[in-house]
Amino acid sequence: MNLTRLRFINIFNKTADIAFQTETDSSAPHKQSDQAPRWTAPVAGLISSFFAVCVATFIAVLLDVVTPLNAVGSEFIDHTPKWLKNFSIQTFGTSDKAALKIGMVLTISCLALLNGLIARRKLLVGTSTIISFGILGGVVSSARPLQSALALVPCLLGATAGCWLLTRLIKIITQHDLPIASPSESRAPLGWDRRRFLSATGKTALISALLGAVANRLENKKISEIRQAAPESLPKINTGNDLVATKIPSAAQIFTETPFITPNEDFYRIDTALSLPRIDIKTWTLQIGGMVKTPLKLSYDDLLARPMVERTITICCVSNEVGGPYIGNAIWQGVLLADLLNEAGVDPRAEQIFGTSADGWTCGFPVGAAFDGRDALIAIGMNGTPLPLEHGYPARVIIPGLYGYVSATKWLTNLDLTTWSQEQGYWVPLGWSRDAPIKTQSRIDVPRRGENVTAGRIAIAGVAWAQQLGIEKVEVRIDSGDWQNATLALDFSDDTWRQWKYEFDAKPGDYKIQVRATDKTGETQTQEVSRPDPNGATGYHTRTIKVL
Ligand SMILES: Nc1nc2c(c(=O)[nH]1)N[C@H]1C(S)=C(S)[C@@H](COP(=O)(O)O)O[C@H]1N2
Ligand SMILES: [Mo]
């Protein structure tokens, strides 16, 4: 009788027993209680993968290359079609990145548990799986914008560490599952070494957690160094400053629920970056090139030395639902884009101004937007401070009247004059419109959602915007009554939102409140309800309130 074959059958029966918990075969060499319990293999799989990821992350941070989870997550974001982007913004809001990270960890954990089960039967399959994921992660990482083959290293080393651990743990688990070498050999049923397994998994879990924590600390340290390298303050500007200082507190502001100027800490943040870009302000430059006579290359100091303006502009995100929070109004300090472009000399055949960020994100808007008299800016300051890192430090584009995804490149490094056929901005191939002017909209901010109001004179208030056109009128409707004019705050500029307020005497009951805005051309925002994709949500913001 072929001994190897016997052995194979034996192993197969046993692993089948373990994996599916079938009745123990009485011909098995020793009792089931001597074998490692079923849960040990998936745990071994999980711990090995956890170890692999932590080792890889730690090495990535040391080498200052993209971490594997960030690389894979970014790759995923980069292929997000519009329905999925809508879904995740609707479901998770600005926590969509946290949701993605949790999703990735859960997916990896499930695969790792399964891989442990497989490895107990066939160790080679388990280790090969880890190596394959390591190679895949490495290839994805090294192909990310601004990464090199160096980004392969953490993934490969992480995978090697994972394989080593998996092999070790599976050996501990299966040691007593080994079939007896010959029928005559006798072996005492020692049982599997539970203590050894627990100590090995415990130790490596601890080491993994430590590596992860250190990597996190180092990452945070790097980010805070980038923040500290920013200047404390920006060069003062004499025009515009007084305007902002005097006008806003008095007349532009009629209620404080939504302040006219959004503080930097409260300003919405939307971008595809899973980690903040590594900006080295000493080497950072803004290059203006493509279809221009003389390409420009400006350092941060060059930008600071140029004539600057200060403009209050409301920007918003195309993903904002009707009534949503992804809009903010800030005082932007910067260089007029037209000045820079005139210096570079734009080829009249250029159609598109195409921005690229330090992390490889892109977007494009018509050349006309820089020259039609609007305040198109390369902004370096926000509400009196250098741009916060989250909002595009050292420099970003701000174009009044265009949604952020076609214009507002943060962490700007390049502006290229090009044609529409030559380049497509990041979101365009994913189903969002090439041209995306901001749509006229209005929002009810008070009473807040779900807030109970006491009967008597109550105030309804909010903001309305129609960048470039300006807000002429805001109307409020209660239930199916007539549209009533709301009181408007001072008309600061056509590019800023305008606060509105409407008061009425309310008896107890439920009310449906609606708002609509009319721009200065006399056009009232459309009632037609449409989703954010492909170029901005429409419809009237409606809120039901309960008056007690
Ligand atoms: N580099 C980079 N710039 C970007 C984005 C991005 O993903 N990456 N998102 C854009 C989008 S969709 C919007 S709405 C605005 C948001 O700017 P904020 O985060 O400062 O509010 O930034 C724009 N600039
Ligand atoms: Mo956006």
XYZ file of C-alpha atoms and ligand atoms in Angstrom:
573
model
C 0.000 0.000 0.000
C 1.254 3.442 -0.903
C 2.100 5.135 2.357
C 2.115 8.687 1.037
C -1.299 8.198 -0.350
C -2.593 6.862 2.921
C -1.107 9.791 4.648
C -2.727 12.193 2.262
C -6.139 10.650 2.781
C -5.601 10.819 6.481
C -4.722 14.518 6.413
C -7.664 15.200 4.184
C -10.115 13.453 6.499
C -8.785 15.252 9.471
C -8.831 18.719 7.960
C -12.311 18.043 6.673
C -13.289 17.101 10.219
C -11.782 20.260 11.534
C -13.182 22.519 8.917
C -16.679 21.100 8.859
C -16.868 19.529 12.293
C -18.117 16.234 11.046
C -18.244 13.191 13.249
C -14.788 12.154 14.327
C -13.527 9.248 12.413
C -12.774 6.457 14.865
C -9.757 5.473 12.796
C -8.120 8.850 13.420
C -4.689 8.489 15.067
C -5.701 10.399 18.157
C -8.663 11.992 19.818
C -10.116 15.280 18.605
C -9.492 16.927 21.923
C -5.788 16.662 21.166
C -6.216 18.889 18.164
C -6.295 22.633 18.069
C -9.880 23.895 18.091
C -11.457 25.178 14.905
C -11.138 28.849 15.762
C -7.356 28.798 15.925
C -6.772 28.714 12.163
C -8.872 31.805 11.316
C -7.299 33.625 14.260
C -3.864 32.727 12.917
C -4.943 34.092 9.523
C -6.230 37.307 11.054
C -3.185 37.959 13.228
C -0.768 37.249 10.372
C -2.505 39.715 8.072
C -2.758 42.312 10.810
C 0.954 41.871 11.415
C 1.686 42.129 7.677
C -0.301 45.387 7.334
C 1.254 46.952 10.425
C 4.805 46.039 9.397
C 4.158 47.414 5.896
C 2.608 50.629 7.250
C 5.476 51.157 9.637
C 8.092 50.710 6.917
C 6.117 52.928 4.538
C 6.082 55.760 7.056
C 9.817 55.305 7.698
C 10.553 55.436 3.964
C 8.046 58.286 3.522
C 6.141 56.472 0.804
C 2.381 55.943 0.582
C 1.027 53.416 3.095
C -0.614 50.328 1.565
C -4.082 51.054 2.975
C -3.957 54.645 1.727
C -2.744 53.536 -1.682
C -5.467 50.922 -2.108
C -8.120 53.270 -0.662
C -7.078 56.088 -2.995
C -7.111 53.718 -5.932
C -10.645 52.765 -4.942
C -11.711 56.423 -4.640
C -10.212 57.113 -8.057
C -12.590 54.642 -9.630
C -15.680 55.750 -7.761
C -18.496 56.208 -10.247
C -20.974 59.013 -9.595
C -23.681 56.801 -8.088
C -21.231 55.461 -5.531
C -19.863 58.917 -4.721
C -23.443 60.152 -4.279
C -24.293 57.203 -2.117
C -21.280 57.566 0.132
C -21.675 61.355 0.510
C -25.368 60.857 1.291
C -24.777 58.041 3.728
C -21.531 59.029 5.400
C -21.169 62.744 4.593
C -17.648 63.985 5.234
C -17.001 60.755 7.197
C -16.922 58.929 3.867
C -13.164 58.433 4.151
C -13.454 56.935 7.627
C -16.184 54.654 6.253
C -13.890 53.593 3.426
C -11.076 52.789 5.846
C -13.391 50.765 8.087
C -14.726 48.972 5.011
C -11.197 48.095 3.931
C -10.240 46.788 7.371
C -13.399 44.633 7.491
C -12.765 43.264 4.004
C -9.152 42.436 4.783
C -10.195 40.823 8.082
C -12.748 38.572 6.381
C -10.246 37.500 3.758
C -7.635 36.939 6.464
C -9.964 34.732 8.549
C -10.749 32.668 5.483
C -7.094 32.513 4.556
C -6.329 31.073 7.991
C -8.821 28.251 7.432
C -7.293 27.521 4.062
C -3.743 27.692 5.416
C -4.472 24.980 7.977
C -5.247 22.617 5.141
C -2.718 23.928 2.682
C -0.152 26.254 4.145
C 1.309 27.029 0.741
C -2.015 28.388 -0.496
C -2.287 30.590 2.575
C 1.211 32.024 2.265
C 0.848 32.481 -1.498
C -2.327 34.455 -0.907
C -0.526 36.817 1.454
C 2.357 37.230 -0.998
C -0.089 37.891 -3.857
C -1.845 40.627 -1.878
C 1.558 42.025 -0.957
C 2.605 42.207 -4.589
C -0.753 43.680 -5.600
C -0.567 46.300 -2.844
C 3.007 47.091 -3.826
C 2.157 47.525 -7.493
C -0.825 49.752 -6.650
C 1.313 51.780 -4.219
C 4.196 52.331 -6.596
C 1.792 53.361 -9.371
C 0.161 56.088 -7.227
C 0.924 59.684 -8.213
C 4.416 60.788 -7.137
C 5.366 57.298 -5.922
C 8.235 55.164 -7.191
C 9.254 51.511 -7.075
C 10.333 52.217 -3.501
C 6.662 51.924 -2.539
C 6.887 48.200 -3.367
C 9.281 47.629 -0.480
C 6.899 48.038 2.507
C 4.296 45.763 0.940
C 6.766 43.030 0.087
C 8.417 43.130 3.508
C 5.005 43.232 5.197
C 3.859 40.213 3.207
C 7.048 38.340 4.073
C 6.490 39.054 7.753
C 2.866 37.887 7.406
C 3.943 34.629 5.768
C 6.531 33.956 8.408
C 3.949 34.421 11.146
C 1.258 32.411 9.396
C 3.660 29.521 8.913
C 4.698 29.644 12.529
C 1.161 29.756 13.889
C -0.142 27.055 11.571
C 2.744 24.844 12.646
C 1.770 25.273 16.281
C -1.830 24.478 15.422
C -1.152 21.427 13.297
C 1.752 19.934 15.182
C -0.413 17.238 16.721
C -2.516 16.812 13.653
C 0.452 15.145 12.035
C -0.306 11.591 11.015
C 1.762 8.884 12.555
C 4.710 8.121 10.330
C 4.276 4.373 10.424
C 1.571 2.145 11.852
C 4.004 0.663 14.313
C 5.054 3.989 15.775
C 3.154 4.918 18.849
C 2.764 8.392 20.200
C 1.260 9.663 23.389
C -1.700 11.996 22.780
C 0.050 15.114 23.975
C -2.666 17.431 22.743
C -1.970 20.680 20.977
C -0.012 23.398 22.733
C -2.656 25.953 23.572
C -0.342 28.027 25.703
C 2.218 28.316 22.939
C -0.390 29.410 20.434
C -1.894 32.025 22.701
C 1.483 33.438 23.618
C 2.615 33.615 19.970
C -0.591 35.317 18.803
C -0.683 37.611 21.801
C 2.902 38.733 21.345
C 2.587 39.394 17.641
C -0.728 41.200 18.064
C 0.979 43.449 20.590
C 3.970 44.080 18.322
C 1.607 44.864 15.431
C -0.370 47.327 17.512
C 2.867 48.976 18.641
C 4.169 49.281 15.082
C 0.827 50.736 14.015
C 0.834 53.236 16.852
C 4.400 54.345 16.160
C 3.611 54.719 12.440
C 0.636 56.857 13.361
C 2.757 59.029 15.656
C 5.405 59.532 12.968
C 2.733 60.400 10.397
C 1.162 62.976 12.711
C 4.573 64.426 13.444
C 5.256 64.888 9.734
C 1.914 66.625 9.216
C 2.473 68.972 12.125
C 5.943 69.827 10.761
C 4.309 70.799 7.471
C 1.846 73.005 9.336
C 4.604 74.612 11.376
C 6.585 75.525 8.272
C 3.736 77.845 7.183
C 4.217 81.532 8.005
C 2.395 82.922 11.031
C 0.811 85.692 9.024
C 0.539 86.938 5.471
C 1.572 90.274 3.995
C -1.049 92.916 4.802
C -3.296 94.257 2.101
C -4.640 97.783 2.191
C -7.580 97.436 -0.160
C -10.509 95.317 0.832
C -9.494 94.898 4.438
C -11.494 97.849 5.715
C -14.465 96.787 3.674
C -14.538 93.403 5.323
C -13.920 94.799 8.762
C -16.631 97.455 8.676
C -19.363 96.062 6.497
C -19.689 92.538 7.757
C -20.434 92.988 11.440
C -22.977 95.711 10.854
C -25.149 95.110 7.876
C -24.232 91.911 6.094
C -25.037 89.866 9.116
C -28.616 89.544 10.296
C -28.560 86.357 12.254
C -25.783 84.331 13.754
C -26.885 80.742 13.220
C -24.928 80.685 10.001
C -22.322 83.425 10.300
C -21.712 85.447 7.157
C -18.045 84.414 7.239
C -17.495 80.719 7.877
C -14.644 80.201 10.363
C -11.837 78.021 9.002
C -12.530 75.282 11.583
C -16.140 75.042 10.427
C -15.463 75.236 6.717
C -16.552 72.099 4.861
C -13.781 69.930 3.533
C -14.149 67.812 0.418
C -11.297 66.119 -1.417
C -10.027 62.738 -2.475
C -6.919 62.815 -0.272
C -6.736 59.973 2.284
C -3.704 61.585 3.842
C -2.677 65.222 3.626
C -0.066 65.813 0.927
C 3.568 66.146 1.993
C 4.204 69.788 1.225
C 7.788 70.984 1.523
C 7.366 74.734 1.391
C 11.063 75.246 0.591
C 10.869 73.242 -2.617
C 7.194 73.793 -3.482
C 6.534 75.717 -6.694
C 3.579 76.771 -8.761
C 4.258 76.292 -12.436
C 2.165 77.906 -15.119
C 2.715 76.237 -18.444
C 1.196 74.587 -21.452
C -0.091 76.933 -24.158
C 1.689 80.060 -22.913
C 4.495 82.223 -24.326
C 6.669 82.216 -21.191
C 6.055 79.512 -18.628
C 6.253 80.768 -15.035
C 7.686 79.053 -12.004
C 6.893 80.679 -8.685
C 8.064 79.760 -5.234
C 5.921 80.453 -2.172
C 7.991 83.587 -1.476
C 7.559 84.722 -5.082
C 3.792 84.467 -4.638
C 3.856 86.330 -1.325
C 5.853 89.127 -2.964
C 3.292 89.731 -5.695
C 0.451 92.243 -5.572
C -2.393 90.603 -3.717
C -6.088 91.186 -3.245
C -8.620 90.070 -0.694
C -12.026 88.850 -1.842
C -14.966 87.391 -0.001
C -16.280 84.463 -2.045
C -18.739 81.676 -1.291
C -17.595 78.308 -2.621
C -19.628 75.125 -2.701
C -19.482 71.499 -3.631
C -21.405 69.928 -6.478
C -22.164 66.983 -4.183
C -24.163 69.219 -1.879
C -27.769 68.078 -1.630
C -30.483 70.729 -1.538
C -30.216 72.089 2.024
C -26.817 70.438 2.509
C -23.750 71.660 4.421
C -21.022 71.651 1.742
C -20.863 75.391 1.252
C -18.881 78.116 2.973
C -18.019 81.779 2.679
C -14.478 82.968 3.351
C -12.239 85.949 2.820
C -9.611 84.708 0.393
C -6.303 86.492 0.012
C -4.335 85.872 -3.130
C -2.976 86.832 -6.507
C -5.358 87.546 -9.368
C -5.126 84.689 -11.829
C -5.435 87.111 -14.758
C -2.253 88.926 -13.662
C -0.232 85.716 -13.704
C -1.716 84.537 -16.977
C -1.086 87.888 -18.658
C 2.517 87.676 -17.594
C 2.797 84.180 -19.035
C 0.996 85.201 -22.252
C -1.856 82.842 -23.026
C -2.043 81.302 -26.497
C -5.438 82.361 -27.931
C -6.129 78.750 -28.930
C -6.083 77.601 -25.295
C -9.558 76.613 -24.060
C -9.015 75.198 -20.616
C -7.075 76.102 -17.488
C -6.070 72.811 -16.009
C -4.986 72.595 -12.373
C -2.940 69.774 -10.846
C -2.427 69.275 -7.129
C 0.545 67.971 -5.186
C -1.303 64.657 -4.854
C -2.107 64.319 -8.523
C -5.746 65.474 -8.449
C -6.819 67.545 -11.452
C -9.606 69.793 -12.689
C -10.213 72.230 -15.493
C -12.315 75.304 -16.244
C -12.708 77.635 -19.237
C -9.930 80.174 -19.909
C -12.682 82.797 -20.030
C -13.286 82.477 -16.283
C -9.868 84.029 -15.650
C -10.441 86.993 -17.949
C -14.143 87.859 -17.840
C -13.712 90.240 -14.933
C -14.578 87.890 -12.086
C -12.160 87.598 -9.180
C -10.404 84.400 -10.188
C -7.674 83.892 -7.597
C -4.664 81.880 -6.678
C -5.501 82.009 -2.983
C -2.857 81.700 -0.311
C -4.856 83.018 2.630
C -8.205 82.188 4.181
C -9.911 84.436 6.725
C -6.695 86.226 7.622
C -4.397 83.227 8.002
C -2.310 81.243 5.521
C -4.489 78.536 3.961
C -4.974 75.689 6.411
C -3.424 72.435 5.124
C -6.914 70.890 4.802
C -7.959 73.756 2.550
C -5.051 73.669 0.153
C -1.913 75.168 1.704
C 0.258 76.609 0.242
C -1.964 77.740 -2.646
C -5.265 76.900 -4.271
C -7.543 78.155 -6.976
C -10.763 80.026 -6.157
C -13.089 80.871 -9.038
C -16.347 82.607 -8.121
C -19.360 80.895 -9.683
C -17.838 77.487 -10.440
C -18.239 74.349 -8.349
C -15.097 73.243 -6.536
C -14.617 70.052 -8.540
C -13.958 71.957 -11.791
C -12.015 74.864 -10.376
C -10.803 74.943 -6.792
C -7.581 72.850 -6.940
C -6.062 72.665 -3.470
C -2.317 72.022 -2.920
C -1.883 73.524 -6.358
C 1.389 72.803 -8.157
C 0.596 73.259 -11.835
C -1.718 75.311 -13.978
C -1.595 74.338 -17.627
C -3.232 76.116 -20.496
C -4.625 73.444 -22.740
C -7.608 72.359 -24.830
C -10.706 70.417 -23.775
C -9.705 67.434 -25.875
C -6.184 67.328 -24.466
C -7.025 66.959 -20.761
C -9.969 65.899 -18.621
C -10.314 66.846 -14.973
C -10.470 64.068 -12.352
C -14.261 63.860 -11.986
C -15.198 64.284 -15.654
C -14.554 60.716 -16.872
C -16.370 59.517 -13.738
C -19.613 61.007 -15.004
C -19.623 64.631 -13.821
C -20.101 67.541 -16.205
C -17.173 69.310 -17.822
C -18.809 72.717 -17.334
C -20.238 73.312 -13.912
C -21.457 76.784 -12.958
C -22.922 76.943 -9.444
C -26.710 76.786 -9.402
C -28.816 79.374 -7.597
C -29.916 77.898 -4.281
C -31.315 78.772 -0.890
C -31.283 76.962 2.436
C -33.278 77.074 5.671
C -30.969 77.009 8.710
C -33.384 77.932 11.518
C -35.408 76.456 13.010
C -32.977 73.575 12.930
C -34.064 70.162 11.806
C -36.078 68.477 14.528
C -36.036 71.596 16.722
C -39.247 72.302 18.610
C -40.444 75.885 18.459
C -42.762 77.628 20.900
C -45.875 79.290 19.543
C -45.745 83.053 18.998
C -43.502 85.136 16.767
C -40.964 82.776 15.232
C -38.044 83.405 12.908
C -37.132 81.387 9.894
C -33.713 82.167 8.506
C -30.997 80.901 6.248
C -28.726 81.688 3.343
C -29.150 82.007 -0.418
C -26.522 82.133 -3.149
C -26.197 82.786 -6.849
C -22.480 83.439 -7.347
C -21.657 85.841 -10.181
C -25.323 86.806 -10.548
C -26.155 87.955 -7.041
C -29.251 87.421 -4.927
C -32.159 89.748 -5.652
C -34.932 88.172 -3.664
C -35.628 85.324 -1.272
C -39.167 84.093 -0.694
C -40.643 81.818 1.896
C -43.799 79.751 1.679
C -45.604 78.262 4.634
C -47.678 75.200 3.809
C -49.536 76.017 0.626
C -49.734 79.737 1.251
C -48.410 82.512 -0.979
C -44.716 83.149 -1.421
C -43.678 85.896 1.001
C -40.620 88.124 0.701
C -37.913 87.461 3.280
C -35.773 90.250 4.689
C -32.288 90.213 3.184
C -29.016 91.144 4.809
C -26.764 93.646 3.097
C -25.784 92.688 -0.410
C -22.076 92.219 0.230
C -21.208 91.071 -3.282
C -22.652 88.941 -6.047
C -20.119 86.230 -5.186
C -21.139 85.810 -1.575
C -24.167 84.193 -0.087
C -26.822 86.416 1.387
C -28.501 85.815 4.686
C -32.281 86.030 4.865
C -34.887 86.041 7.584
C -38.654 85.729 7.717
C -40.796 86.140 10.808
C -44.367 85.108 11.361
C -46.869 84.437 14.137
C -47.218 80.732 14.539
C -49.959 78.874 16.361
C -49.208 75.341 17.594
C -49.126 72.789 14.806
C -46.974 71.346 12.034
C -45.769 73.603 9.247
C -44.093 72.882 5.963
C -41.672 75.654 5.122
C -40.091 76.212 1.725
C -37.625 78.742 0.415
C -36.633 79.936 -3.037
C -34.175 82.509 -4.329
C -34.219 84.792 -7.344
C -30.991 86.090 -8.874
C -30.412 89.601 -10.166
C -31.287 88.639 -13.731
C -34.782 87.872 -12.425
C -34.390 84.122 -12.712
C -35.890 82.132 -9.835
C -34.186 78.881 -8.885
C -35.850 75.895 -10.442
C -38.425 73.894 -8.535
C -37.502 70.786 -10.470
C -35.845 68.277 -8.185
C -32.565 66.831 -9.434
C -29.737 64.963 -7.806
C -26.211 66.347 -7.350
C -24.913 64.451 -10.373
C -23.936 65.338 -12.978
C -23.758 69.094 -12.246
C -25.508 70.117 -9.038
C -28.749 69.427 -7.153
C -31.867 71.518 -7.752
C -35.226 71.918 -6.056
C -36.603 73.956 -3.157
C -35.285 73.316 0.319
C -38.226 72.210 2.440
C -38.401 71.768 6.194
C -41.245 70.692 8.421
C -41.351 72.304 11.825
C -43.394 71.544 14.916
C -44.716 74.538 16.837
C -45.724 73.711 20.408
N -6.302 68.670 -4.650
C -7.637 68.660 -4.578
N -8.301 69.825 -4.677
C -9.650 69.856 -4.595
C -10.383 68.660 -4.435
C -9.657 67.440 -4.346
O -10.220 66.346 -4.216
N -8.285 67.481 -4.410
N -11.748 68.703 -4.352
C -12.413 69.876 -4.887
C -13.809 69.951 -4.474
S -14.844 68.766 -5.103
C -14.289 70.964 -3.697
S -15.927 71.127 -3.434
C -13.367 71.928 -3.065
C -13.577 71.962 -1.572
O -12.676 72.831 -0.955
P -12.575 72.835 0.628
O -12.284 71.431 1.054
O -11.505 73.801 0.979
O -13.924 73.289 1.142
O -12.012 71.607 -3.301
C -11.709 71.179 -4.596
N -10.286 71.033 -4.691
Mo -16.906 69.317 -4.581
